[in-house]
CSV table of C-alpha atoms in Angstrom, one decimal:
chain,number,residue,atom,x,y,z
A,110,MET,CA,77.5,124.3,81.9
A,111,SER,CA,78.3,128.1,81.1
A,112,ALA,CA,77.8,130.7,83.8
A,113,PRO,CA,75.3,133.4,82.9
A,114,GLU,CA,76.1,136.9,81.9
A,115,ILE,CA,77.2,139.2,84.9
A,116,GLU,CA,76.2,142.7,85.3
A,117,GLN,CA,79.8,144.2,86.4
A,118,PRO,CA,79.3,147.6,87.9
A,119,ARG,CA,81.8,150.2,87.8
A,120,PRO,CA,83.9,148.9,90.9
A,121,VAL,CA,85.9,150.8,93.6
A,122,GLN,CA,89.1,149.4,93.8
A,123,ALA,CA,90.5,149.0,97.7
A,124,SER,CA,93.5,151.2,96.9
A,125,GLU,CA,91.2,153.7,95.1
A,126,ARG,CA,89.1,154.9,98.3
A,127,PRO,CA,88.6,158.3,98.2
A,128,ARG,CA,91.2,160.4,100.7
A,129,GLY,CA,88.0,162.9,101.3
A,130,ARG,CA,87.0,160.3,103.6
A,131,LYS,CA,89.8,160.7,106.1
A,132,ALA,CA,89.3,164.7,105.2
A,133,LEU,CA,85.3,164.4,106.4
A,134,VAL,CA,85.9,162.6,109.6
A,135,ALA,CA,88.7,165.7,110.5
A,136,LEU,CA,86.9,168.6,109.0
A,137,ALA,CA,83.7,167.4,111.3
A,138,PHE,CA,86.4,167.0,114.4
A,139,VAL,CA,87.1,170.7,114.1
A,140,ALA,CA,83.4,171.7,113.8
A,141,VAL,CA,82.6,169.9,116.5
A,142,VAL,CA,85.1,171.8,118.6
A,143,LEU,CA,84.3,175.5,117.3
A,144,ILE,CA,80.6,174.7,118.0
A,145,TRP,CA,81.3,173.4,121.4
A,146,GLY,CA,83.6,176.4,122.2
A,147,SER,CA,80.9,179.0,121.6
A,148,THR,CA,78.3,177.1,123.3
A,149,TRP,CA,79.5,178.3,126.8
A,150,ILE,CA,79.0,181.6,125.8
A,151,SER,CA,75.7,181.2,124.4
A,152,ILE,CA,74.4,179.1,127.6
A,153,LYS,CA,75.7,182.2,129.6
A,154,PHE,CA,73.5,184.6,127.5
A,155,ALA,CA,70.4,182.1,127.6
A,156,VAL,CA,70.3,181.8,131.3
A,157,ALA,CA,71.0,185.3,131.9
A,158,ASP,CA,67.5,186.1,131.4
A,159,MET,CA,65.8,182.6,131.4
A,160,PRO,CA,65.6,180.1,133.9
A,161,PRO,CA,67.7,177.0,133.4
A,162,LEU,CA,64.6,174.6,133.2
A,163,THR,CA,63.0,176.8,130.8
A,164,ALA,CA,66.2,177.6,128.8
A,165,ALA,CA,67.6,173.8,128.4
A,166,GLY,CA,63.7,172.7,127.5
A,167,LEU,CA,63.4,175.3,124.7
A,168,ARG,CA,66.8,174.3,123.4
A,169,PHE,CA,65.8,170.9,122.5
A,170,VAL,CA,62.0,172.2,121.5
A,171,VAL,CA,63.8,174.2,118.7
A,172,ALA,CA,65.9,171.2,117.9
A,173,ALA,CA,63.9,168.5,117.9
A,174,PRO,CA,61.5,169.4,114.7
A,175,VAL,CA,64.8,169.1,112.7
A,176,PHE,CA,66.1,165.7,113.8
A,177,VAL,CA,62.3,164.8,113.0
A,178,ALA,CA,62.3,166.1,109.6
A,179,ALA,CA,65.9,164.5,109.0
A,180,CYS,CA,64.6,161.1,110.1
A,181,ARG,CA,61.7,161.6,107.5
A,182,MET,CA,63.7,162.9,104.5
A,183,MET,CA,66.2,159.8,104.7
A,184,GLY,CA,64.0,157.4,105.9
A,185,LYS,CA,65.9,156.3,109.3
A,186,PRO,CA,63.7,155.1,112.4
A,187,MET,CA,63.2,157.1,115.2
A,188,ARG,CA,62.0,154.3,117.7
A,189,TYR,CA,64.9,152.2,119.4
A,190,PRO,CA,64.7,148.4,119.1
A,191,ARG,CA,62.7,146.8,121.2
A,192,LYS,CA,65.5,145.4,123.1
A,193,LEU,CA,67.0,148.3,123.5
A,194,GLY,CA,63.9,150.5,125.4
A,195,TRP,CA,66.3,150.6,128.5
A,196,PHE,CA,68.7,152.3,126.9
A,197,PHE,CA,66.2,155.0,125.3
A,198,GLY,CA,65.4,155.8,129.0
A,199,PHE,CA,69.0,155.9,130.0
A,200,ILE,CA,69.5,158.5,127.0
A,201,LEU,CA,66.7,160.0,128.1
A,202,VAL,CA,67.4,160.6,131.6
A,203,CYS,CA,71.2,160.9,131.5
A,204,TYR,CA,72.0,162.4,128.0
A,205,PHE,CA,69.4,165.0,127.8
A,206,THR,CA,67.0,165.7,130.5
A,207,VAL,CA,69.2,165.8,133.9
A,208,PRO,CA,72.8,167.0,132.6
A,209,PHE,CA,71.6,169.8,130.8
A,210,PHE,CA,69.6,171.1,133.6
A,211,LEU,CA,72.7,171.0,135.6
A,212,LEU,CA,74.4,172.4,132.6
A,213,ASN,CA,72.2,175.6,132.5
A,214,TYR,CA,71.9,175.9,136.4
A,215,GLY,CA,75.6,176.1,137.0
A,216,GLU,CA,76.3,178.4,134.2
A,217,GLN,CA,74.1,180.9,136.4
A,218,PHE,CA,77.2,181.2,139.0
A,219,VAL,CA,80.0,180.1,136.8
A,220,SER,CA,82.1,182.0,133.8
A,221,SER,CA,81.9,180.5,130.4
A,222,GLY,CA,85.3,179.7,130.3
A,223,LEU,CA,85.7,178.0,133.7
A,224,ALA,CA,82.5,176.3,132.9
A,225,SER,CA,84.4,174.7,129.6
A,226,ILE,CA,87.4,173.6,131.8
A,227,CYS,CA,84.9,172.1,134.4
A,228,VAL,CA,82.9,170.2,131.9
A,229,SER,CA,86.0,169.2,129.6
A,230,SER,CA,87.1,166.8,132.8
A,231,VAL,CA,84.6,164.5,130.5
A,232,SER,CA,87.5,163.7,128.6
A,233,ILE,CA,89.4,161.8,131.8
A,234,LEU,CA,85.8,160.8,133.1
A,235,MET,CA,85.1,158.9,129.7
A,236,ILE,CA,88.9,156.7,129.9
A,237,ILE,CA,87.8,156.3,133.7
A,238,PHE,CA,84.3,154.5,132.8
A,239,SER,CA,86.2,152.7,130.0
A,240,VAL,CA,87.9,150.6,132.3
A,241,PRO,CA,85.1,148.6,133.4
A,242,ILE,CA,82.6,149.0,131.2
A,243,LEU,CA,84.3,148.5,128.3
A,244,ARG,CA,87.2,146.5,129.7
A,245,ALA,CA,90.1,149.3,128.7
A,246,ARG,CA,93.2,149.2,130.3
A,247,ILE,CA,94.4,152.6,131.8
A,248,THR,CA,98.3,153.0,131.7
A,249,GLY,CA,100.5,154.2,134.9
A,250,THR,CA,101.1,157.7,132.8
A,251,GLN,CA,96.9,158.1,132.5
A,252,PHE,CA,96.6,157.5,136.0
A,253,ALA,CA,99.2,160.2,137.1
A,254,ALA,CA,97.8,162.6,134.4
A,255,THR,CA,94.4,162.2,135.7
A,256,LEU,CA,95.4,162.7,139.6
A,257,ILE,CA,97.4,166.0,138.3
A,258,ALA,CA,94.2,167.1,136.2
A,259,PHE,CA,92.0,167.1,138.9
A,260,VAL,CA,94.3,168.3,141.7
A,261,THR,CA,94.7,171.1,139.4
A,262,LEU,CA,91.1,171.9,138.9
A,263,GLY,CA,90.5,172.0,142.5
A,264,VAL,CA,93.5,174.4,142.9
A,265,LEU,CA,92.0,176.5,139.8
A,266,ILE,CA,88.3,176.2,141.2
A,267,THR,CA,89.9,177.7,144.8
A,268,HIS,CA,91.5,180.2,143.2
A,269,SER,CA,88.8,181.5,141.1
A,270,GLN,CA,86.6,182.2,143.7
A,271,GLY,CA,87.6,185.5,144.4
A,272,VAL,CA,87.7,186.1,140.3
A,273,ALA,CA,84.5,184.6,138.8
A,274,VAL,CA,82.7,182.0,140.5
A,275,LYS,CA,79.8,183.1,142.4
A,276,SER,CA,78.4,179.7,144.2
A,277,VAL,CA,80.2,176.5,144.7
A,278,TRP,CA,76.7,174.8,143.8
A,279,GLY,CA,77.4,175.7,140.3
A,280,VAL,CA,81.1,174.1,140.2
A,281,VAL,CA,79.2,171.0,141.7
A,282,ALA,CA,76.5,171.4,138.9
A,283,LEU,CA,79.2,171.4,136.3
A,284,LEU,CA,80.8,168.7,137.7
A,285,ALA,CA,77.9,166.4,138.3
A,286,PHE,CA,76.9,166.9,134.3
A,287,ALA,CA,80.6,165.6,133.3
A,288,VAL,CA,80.4,162.7,135.3
A,289,ILE,CA,76.9,161.4,133.9
A,290,HIS,CA,77.8,162.6,130.4
A,291,ALA,CA,81.2,160.9,130.4
A,292,LEU,CA,78.6,157.7,131.3
A,293,ALA,CA,76.3,158.8,129.0
A,294,TYR,CA,79.0,158.6,126.4
A,295,ILE,CA,80.8,155.1,127.1
A,296,MET,CA,77.1,153.5,127.1
A,297,ILE,CA,76.6,155.3,123.7
A,298,LYS,CA,79.9,153.7,122.4
A,299,LYS,CA,79.2,150.3,124.1
A,300,HIS,CA,75.4,149.9,123.3
A,301,GLY,CA,74.6,152.2,120.0
A,302,ALA,CA,77.2,151.3,117.9
A,303,GLY,CA,74.8,149.9,115.8
A,304,MET,CA,71.9,152.5,115.5
A,305,HIS,CA,72.1,155.6,113.3
A,306,THR,CA,72.7,158.9,115.2
A,307,LEU,CA,69.3,160.4,114.5
A,308,THR,CA,67.6,157.6,116.2
A,309,ILE,CA,70.0,158.0,118.9
A,310,ASN,CA,68.9,161.3,119.2
A,311,THR,CA,65.3,162.1,118.0
A,312,ILE,CA,63.1,161.0,120.2
A,313,PRO,CA,64.9,161.2,123.7
A,314,MET,CA,65.6,165.1,122.6
A,315,ALA,CA,62.0,165.8,121.9
A,316,LEU,CA,60.8,164.4,125.1
A,317,GLY,CA,63.5,165.7,127.0
A,318,GLY,CA,62.6,169.2,125.6
A,319,ILE,CA,58.9,168.9,126.6
A,320,LEU,CA,59.9,167.3,130.2
A,321,LEU,CA,62.3,170.3,131.0
A,322,THR,CA,59.9,173.0,129.6
A,323,GLY,CA,57.4,171.7,131.3
A,324,ALA,CA,59.3,171.6,134.7
A,325,GLY,CA,60.5,174.8,133.7
A,326,LEU,CA,56.5,176.3,133.3
A,327,LEU,CA,55.4,174.7,136.5
A,328,PHE,CA,58.6,175.2,139.4
A,329,GLU,CA,60.4,178.4,137.5
A,330,ARG,CA,56.7,180.1,136.2
A,331,PRO,CA,58.6,182.5,133.3
A,332,GLY,CA,57.1,185.6,132.8
A,333,TRP,CA,57.6,187.3,129.2
A,334,ASP,CA,60.1,189.8,130.0
A,335,VAL,CA,62.4,186.5,130.1
A,336,PHE,CA,62.0,186.3,126.5
A,337,THR,CA,64.7,189.0,125.2
A,338,VAL,CA,66.3,189.2,121.9
A,339,ARG,CA,69.5,188.2,123.8
A,340,SER,CA,68.0,184.8,125.3
A,341,VAL,CA,65.8,184.0,122.6
A,342,GLY,CA,69.0,184.5,120.1
A,343,ALA,CA,71.2,182.5,122.1
A,344,THR,CA,68.3,179.4,122.5
A,345,LEU,CA,68.1,179.3,118.5
A,346,TYR,CA,71.7,179.1,118.5
A,347,LEU,CA,71.8,176.2,121.1
A,348,GLY,CA,68.9,174.7,119.5
A,349,VAL,CA,70.0,174.9,115.7
A,350,VAL,CA,73.5,174.8,115.8
A,351,ALA,CA,74.7,173.3,119.0
A,352,SER,CA,72.0,170.9,119.3
A,353,VAL,CA,71.0,169.9,115.8
A,354,VAL,CA,74.8,170.0,114.4
A,355,GLY,CA,76.9,169.3,117.5
A,356,PHE,CA,75.0,166.3,118.5
A,357,ALA,CA,74.7,164.7,115.2
A,358,VAL,CA,78.5,165.5,114.1
A,359,TYR,CA,79.5,164.2,117.6
A,360,PHE,CA,77.7,160.8,117.7
A,361,TRP,CA,78.7,160.6,114.2
A,362,LEU,CA,82.4,160.7,115.3
A,363,MET,CA,81.6,158.6,118.0
A,364,GLN,CA,80.9,155.5,115.7
A,365,ARG,CA,83.6,156.3,113.2
A,366,MET,CA,86.5,157.3,115.6
A,367,ASP,CA,88.3,155.2,118.8
A,368,THR,CA,86.9,156.7,122.1
A,369,VAL,CA,90.4,158.2,122.9
A,370,THR,CA,90.3,160.1,119.7
A,371,VAL,CA,87.0,161.7,119.9
A,372,SER,CA,87.5,162.8,123.8
A,373,PHE,CA,90.0,164.8,122.3
A,374,ALA,CA,87.6,167.6,121.3
A,375,PHE,CA,86.8,167.9,125.5
A,376,VAL,CA,91.1,168.9,125.6
A,377,LEU,CA,90.7,171.7,122.3
A,378,PHE,CA,86.8,173.5,122.9
A,379,PRO,CA,87.7,174.8,126.5
A,380,ILE,CA,90.6,177.4,124.4
A,381,ILE,CA,87.7,178.7,122.4
A,382,ALA,CA,85.7,179.0,125.5
A,383,GLN,CA,87.9,180.7,127.4
A,384,VAL,CA,88.7,183.2,124.1
A,385,LEU,CA,85.0,184.3,123.9
A,386,ALA,CA,84.8,184.5,127.8
A,387,LEU,CA,87.7,186.7,127.7
A,388,VAL,CA,86.6,188.9,124.6
A,389,VAL,CA,82.7,188.9,124.9
A,390,GLU,CA,82.1,188.7,128.5
A,391,GLY,CA,85.4,190.7,129.7
A,392,THR,CA,86.0,188.0,132.3
A,393,PRO,CA,89.0,188.5,134.5
A,394,PHE,CA,91.5,185.8,134.1
A,395,ASP,CA,95.1,186.3,135.7
A,396,TRP,CA,98.2,184.7,134.8
A,397,VAL,CA,97.5,182.1,137.7
A,398,SER,CA,94.6,181.1,136.2
A,399,VAL,CA,96.3,181.0,132.9
A,400,VAL,CA,98.9,178.6,134.0
A,401,LEU,CA,96.8,176.2,136.0
A,402,MET,CA,94.3,176.0,132.5
A,403,VAL,CA,97.3,175.1,130.8
A,404,VAL,CA,98.2,172.2,133.3
A,405,ILE,CA,95.1,170.9,133.3
A,406,LEU,CA,94.4,170.6,129.5
A,407,GLY,CA,98.2,169.2,129.3
A,408,ALA,CA,97.1,166.8,131.6
A,409,PHE,CA,94.0,165.8,129.7
A,410,ALA,CA,96.1,165.7,126.4
A,411,VAL,CA,98.6,163.5,128.2
A,412,THR,CA,95.9,161.2,128.9
A,413,GLN,CA,94.5,161.1,125.5
A,414,TRP,CA,98.2,160.6,124.0
A,415,ASN,CA,99.2,158.1,125.9
A,416,GLN,CA,96.5,155.8,124.8
A,417,ARG,CA,96.2,156.8,121.0
A,418,SER,CA,100.3,156.2,121.3
A,419,ALA,CA,99.4,152.4,122.3
A,420,ARG,CA,96.9,152.5,120.1
A,421,ALA,CA,98.7,153.5,117.0
A,422,SER,CA,101.3,150.6,117.7
A,423,GLU,CA,98.7,148.1,116.7
A,424,PRO,CA,97.9,147.1,113.4
A,425,GLN,CA,95.0,149.1,112.1
A,426,THR,CA,92.3,147.1,110.0
A,427,LEU,CA,89.9,149.8,109.1
A,428,ASP,CA,90.0,153.3,107.8
A,429,ALA,CA,88.1,156.2,109.1
A,430,ASP,CA,84.7,155.1,107.6
A,431,GLY,CA,85.1,151.7,109.3
A,432,GLN,CA,85.5,150.1,105.7
A,433,PRO,CA,88.8,147.4,105.7
A,434,THR,CA,92.0,148.4,104.9
A,435,ASP,CA,94.2,147.0,102.4
A,436,LYS,CA,96.0,145.2,104.3
A,437,ALA,CA,92.6,143.8,106.3
A,438,LEU,CA,91.4,142.7,102.6
A,439,ALA,CA,94.4,140.8,101.5
A,440,THR,CA,94.5,138.8,105.1
A,441,ILE,CA,90.3,138.0,104.2
A,442,TYR,CA,91.0,137.2,100.6
A,443,GLU,CA,93.8,134.9,101.7
A,444,HIS,CA,91.8,132.9,104.1
A,445,ALA,CA,88.9,132.6,101.5
A,446,ALA,CA,91.4,131.2,99.0
A,447,ARG,CA,92.7,128.8,101.2
A,448,GLU,CA,89.4,127.3,102.3
A,449,TYR,CA,88.1,127.2,98.7
A,450,PRO,CA,85.8,125.9,97.5
A,451,ALA,CA,84.3,125.8,101.1
A,452,GLU,CA,83.2,129.1,102.7
A,453,ALA,CA,85.7,130.7,104.8
A,454,CYS,CA,84.3,133.0,107.8
A,455,GLY,CA,85.8,135.2,110.6
A,456,PHE,CA,85.4,138.8,111.5
A,457,VAL,CA,87.0,142.2,111.7
A,458,ARG,CA,88.0,144.6,114.8
A,459,THR,CA,89.8,147.4,114.4
A,460,SER,CA,93.1,145.9,115.7
A,461,ALA,CA,93.1,142.7,113.7
A,462,VAL,CA,91.3,140.0,111.4
A,463,THR,CA,90.3,136.9,113.1
A,464,CYS,CA,90.0,134.1,110.9
A,465,CYS,CA,87.8,131.9,112.3
A,466,GLN,CA,86.9,127.8,111.3
A,467,ASN,CA,83.6,127.2,109.6
A,468,VAL,CA,82.3,124.0,111.6
A,469,ILE,CA,78.7,123.9,109.7
A,470,ASP,CA,80.1,120.2,108.3
A,471,ASP,CA,80.5,118.9,111.8
A,472,LEU,CA,77.2,120.6,113.0
A,473,ALA,CA,75.4,119.0,110.0
A,474,SER,CA,76.5,115.7,110.6
A,475,GLN,CA,75.7,115.9,114.1
A,476,ARG,CA,72.2,117.7,113.6
A,477,PRO,CA,71.4,116.6,110.3
A,478,GLY,CA,67.8,118.0,110.9
A,479,ASP,CA,69.0,121.6,112.0
A,480,PHE,CA,71.8,122.1,109.2
A,481,GLU,CA,71.0,121.2,105.5
A,482,ARG,CA,73.9,123.2,104.2
A,483,MET,CA,77.1,122.2,104.1
A,484,SER,CA,80.4,124.1,103.9
A,485,GLY,CA,80.2,124.9,100.3
A,486,THR,CA,76.7,126.6,100.8
A,487,GLY,CA,77.0,127.6,103.9
A,488,TYR,CA,79.1,128.5,107.2
A,489,ALA,CA,78.9,128.7,111.2
A,490,PHE,CA,81.0,129.4,113.5
A,491,GLY,CA,82.4,127.7,116.6
A,492,ALA,CA,81.8,127.9,120.3
A,493,SER,CA,84.8,129.7,121.0
A,494,ASP,CA,84.8,132.2,118.2
A,495,LEU,CA,80.8,132.8,118.9
A,496,LEU,CA,82.2,133.4,122.2
A,497,ASP,CA,84.6,135.8,121.3
A,498,LEU,CA,82.1,137.6,119.1
A,499,GLY,CA,80.2,138.3,121.6
A,500,ARG,CA,82.0,139.0,124.5
A,501,SER,CA,83.8,141.9,121.9
A,502,PHE,CA,80.7,144.0,122.2
A,503,ASP,CA,81.5,144.5,125.9
A,504,GLY,CA,85.0,145.9,125.4
A,505,ASP,CA,86.7,148.9,123.5
A,506,ASP,CA,87.6,146.9,120.5
A,507,PRO,CA,84.4,145.5,119.2
A,508,VAL,CA,83.8,143.3,116.2
A,509,ARG,CA,82.7,145.8,113.3
A,510,ILE,CA,82.6,143.4,110.5
A,511,ILE,CA,81.3,139.8,109.9
A,512,TYR,CA,83.0,138.5,107.0
A,513,HIS,CA,82.6,135.2,105.1
A,514,SER,CA,83.0,133.8,101.2
A,515,HIS,CA,81.0,132.9,98.8
A,516,PRO,CA,82.5,129.9,96.6
A,517,ASP,CA,81.6,130.6,92.8
A,518,VAL,CA,78.5,132.4,93.0
A,519,GLY,CA,78.9,136.0,93.4
A,520,ALA,CA,79.4,138.6,96.1
A,521,TYR,CA,75.6,139.2,97.2
A,522,PHE,CA,73.5,139.2,100.7
A,523,SER,CA,71.6,136.0,100.3
A,524,ASP,CA,68.2,135.6,101.8
A,525,GLU,CA,69.9,132.5,104.2
A,526,ASP,CA,72.3,135.3,105.1
A,527,HIS,CA,69.5,137.1,106.2
A,528,ARG,CA,67.8,135.1,107.9
A,529,TYR,CA,70.5,134.4,110.5
A,530,ALA,CA,72.0,138.1,110.7
A,531,VAL,CA,68.2,139.6,111.1
A,532,VAL,CA,65.4,138.5,113.5
A,533,ASP,CA,62.4,140.5,114.1
A,534,GLY,CA,63.8,143.2,111.8
A,535,VAL,CA,66.9,144.0,114.2
A,536,PRO,CA,70.2,142.5,113.5
A,537,VAL,CA,71.7,140.0,115.5
A,538,HIS,CA,74.8,141.7,116.0
A,539,PRO,CA,75.7,145.5,115.4
A,540,VAL,CA,78.2,144.8,112.5
A,541,ARG,CA,78.4,145.4,108.9
A,542,HIS,CA,79.0,142.3,106.6
A,543,LEU,CA,81.6,142.1,104.1
A,544,VAL,CA,80.7,138.6,101.6
A,545,VAL,CA,84.0,137.8,99.2
A,546,ASP,CA,83.4,136.6,95.8
A,547,ALA,CA,85.8,133.4,95.8
A,548,SER,CA,86.6,131.1,92.8
A,549,GLY,CA,88.9,128.6,91.5
A,550,ASP,CA,90.8,131.3,89.6
A,551,GLY,CA,90.7,133.0,93.1
A,552,VAL,CA,89.0,136.0,94.7
A,553,ARG,CA,87.3,138.5,92.6
A,554,GLY,CA,86.8,141.0,95.1
A,555,SER,CA,83.8,141.8,98.0
A,556,ARG,CA,81.5,143.8,99.0
A,557,LEU,CA,80.1,145.4,102.1
A,558,PHE,CA,76.9,145.3,103.4
A,559,GLU,CA,75.3,147.8,106.1
A,560,PHE,CA,71.8,147.1,107.8
A,561,ASP,CA,69.1,149.6,106.5
A,562,PRO,CA,66.6,149.8,109.4
A,563,HIS,CA,64.2,151.3,107.2
A,564,ASP,CA,63.9,148.2,104.8
A,565,GLY,CA,65.0,145.7,107.6
A,566,ARG,CA,67.8,144.5,105.3
A,567,TYR,CA,71.7,144.4,104.9
A,568,ALA,CA,72.2,146.7,101.6
A,569,ALA,CA,75.4,147.3,100.2
A,570,VAL,CA,77.5,150.6,100.6
A,571,ALA,CA,80.6,149.5,98.9
A,572,THR,CA,82.7,147.5,96.8
A,573,PHE,CA,86.4,146.2,96.5
A,574,GLY,CA,87.9,144.7,93.3
A,575,GLN,CA,85.5,143.1,90.7
A,576,PRO,CA,83.0,140.8,92.2
A,577,ARG,CA,80.4,139.3,90.5
A,578,ASP,CA,76.6,140.5,91.4
A,579,ARG,CA,75.3,136.6,91.7
A,580,ALA,CA,76.5,133.7,89.8
A,581,ALA,CA,74.8,130.4,89.5
A,582,THR,CA,76.5,127.3,88.3
A,583,ALA,CA,75.4,123.7,88.1
A,584,GLY,CA,76.0,122.3,91.1
A,585,ASN,CA,76.4,125.1,93.7
A,586,GLN,CA,73.7,127.7,94.6
A,587,GLU,CA,74.0,130.1,97.2
């Protein structure tokens, strides 16, 4: 029996992937540095007239409606998955509410330039937290650079007591902000990788704004005189540009770049902040402070570069947009061709492709009532591979893509695939799925599928090669 006609959409060859994606990531990174570099002087303007709780709350009250509108327009859910209710509470408290009160409080007593240096320690703190939480490894060079950075930061703060710092509590508040935010970023990296940026931000930001503003009205009781042109303008900038654009782009980068690369933003934005502090505030900054600042930022950069160099020596399997590279696809296609006419399966990390064994035939023979399909129309991971898959999400190199092949039936995400990949409208694993179109003549191509929270299903987001949409043969239907 001949196969039916197959719709052939214009495929995107793996080698034809637009370079614009890398440029977009680079542009987003630069935007974050510029926006966050100008944030400090804006906060200084806001808290010069408004009390800190009120200023922090109104910033998010201004930003929240934009996030809500974006969720509606893009069809993205605002609710967290039920199993991540605790994560919602964590983001509310440890990303929005407590840290931003500390930030605004601290900037009442510290110059915007020095505030940016204190907060930029987030870059090192992220690496420190990644050791116990993501099971990342820290090198001797990173440890030494971390020690130098914090010792020099202490010297800079002490030296600045007679220059720009009016209260040690301001410095303590800013360093507390850095510690809490570094922890939050690592937890987002671990638990928020499968969530959309808007979902992570919208409701916690809105609720945080309400709580902070309410607390400000209750405890600070601001009068109308605090709403000056300067404070209102700064609050609008912080709400629309810093919060809406800055947060969204940074979270977007967190899900597409490794922790080390993203944290370089904390090394670079203090330079912008220092220039603005000098030009706008007229902050006195002597050569001793300049040298100390260079040492601190240099130590920060060493910690990032050292880990970046180690990562560069590893084979990269995913591009900046999280899609498999040509080399990764070649490994996957070779596996699919080797296993044909059975389905091949495996998963992809940033560092490697893992070709797994399809054990569904063994499981079907042991428990025939639980497994109706054989390896020609189904797949199952073995116990060791499932353990490796699950543990990867607790590390700094989690599985990003699960792949399997469809022998002779095209590259599509079947109802059977959905049945095992999605439970109660939530993905079983925070991954994309790659389906390979394999045949007796070789591999035709593949399609990449990403979970759409609005529809509760996986949808195609990229095509590689010339895979068929869906094919049926006489004895083999997926």
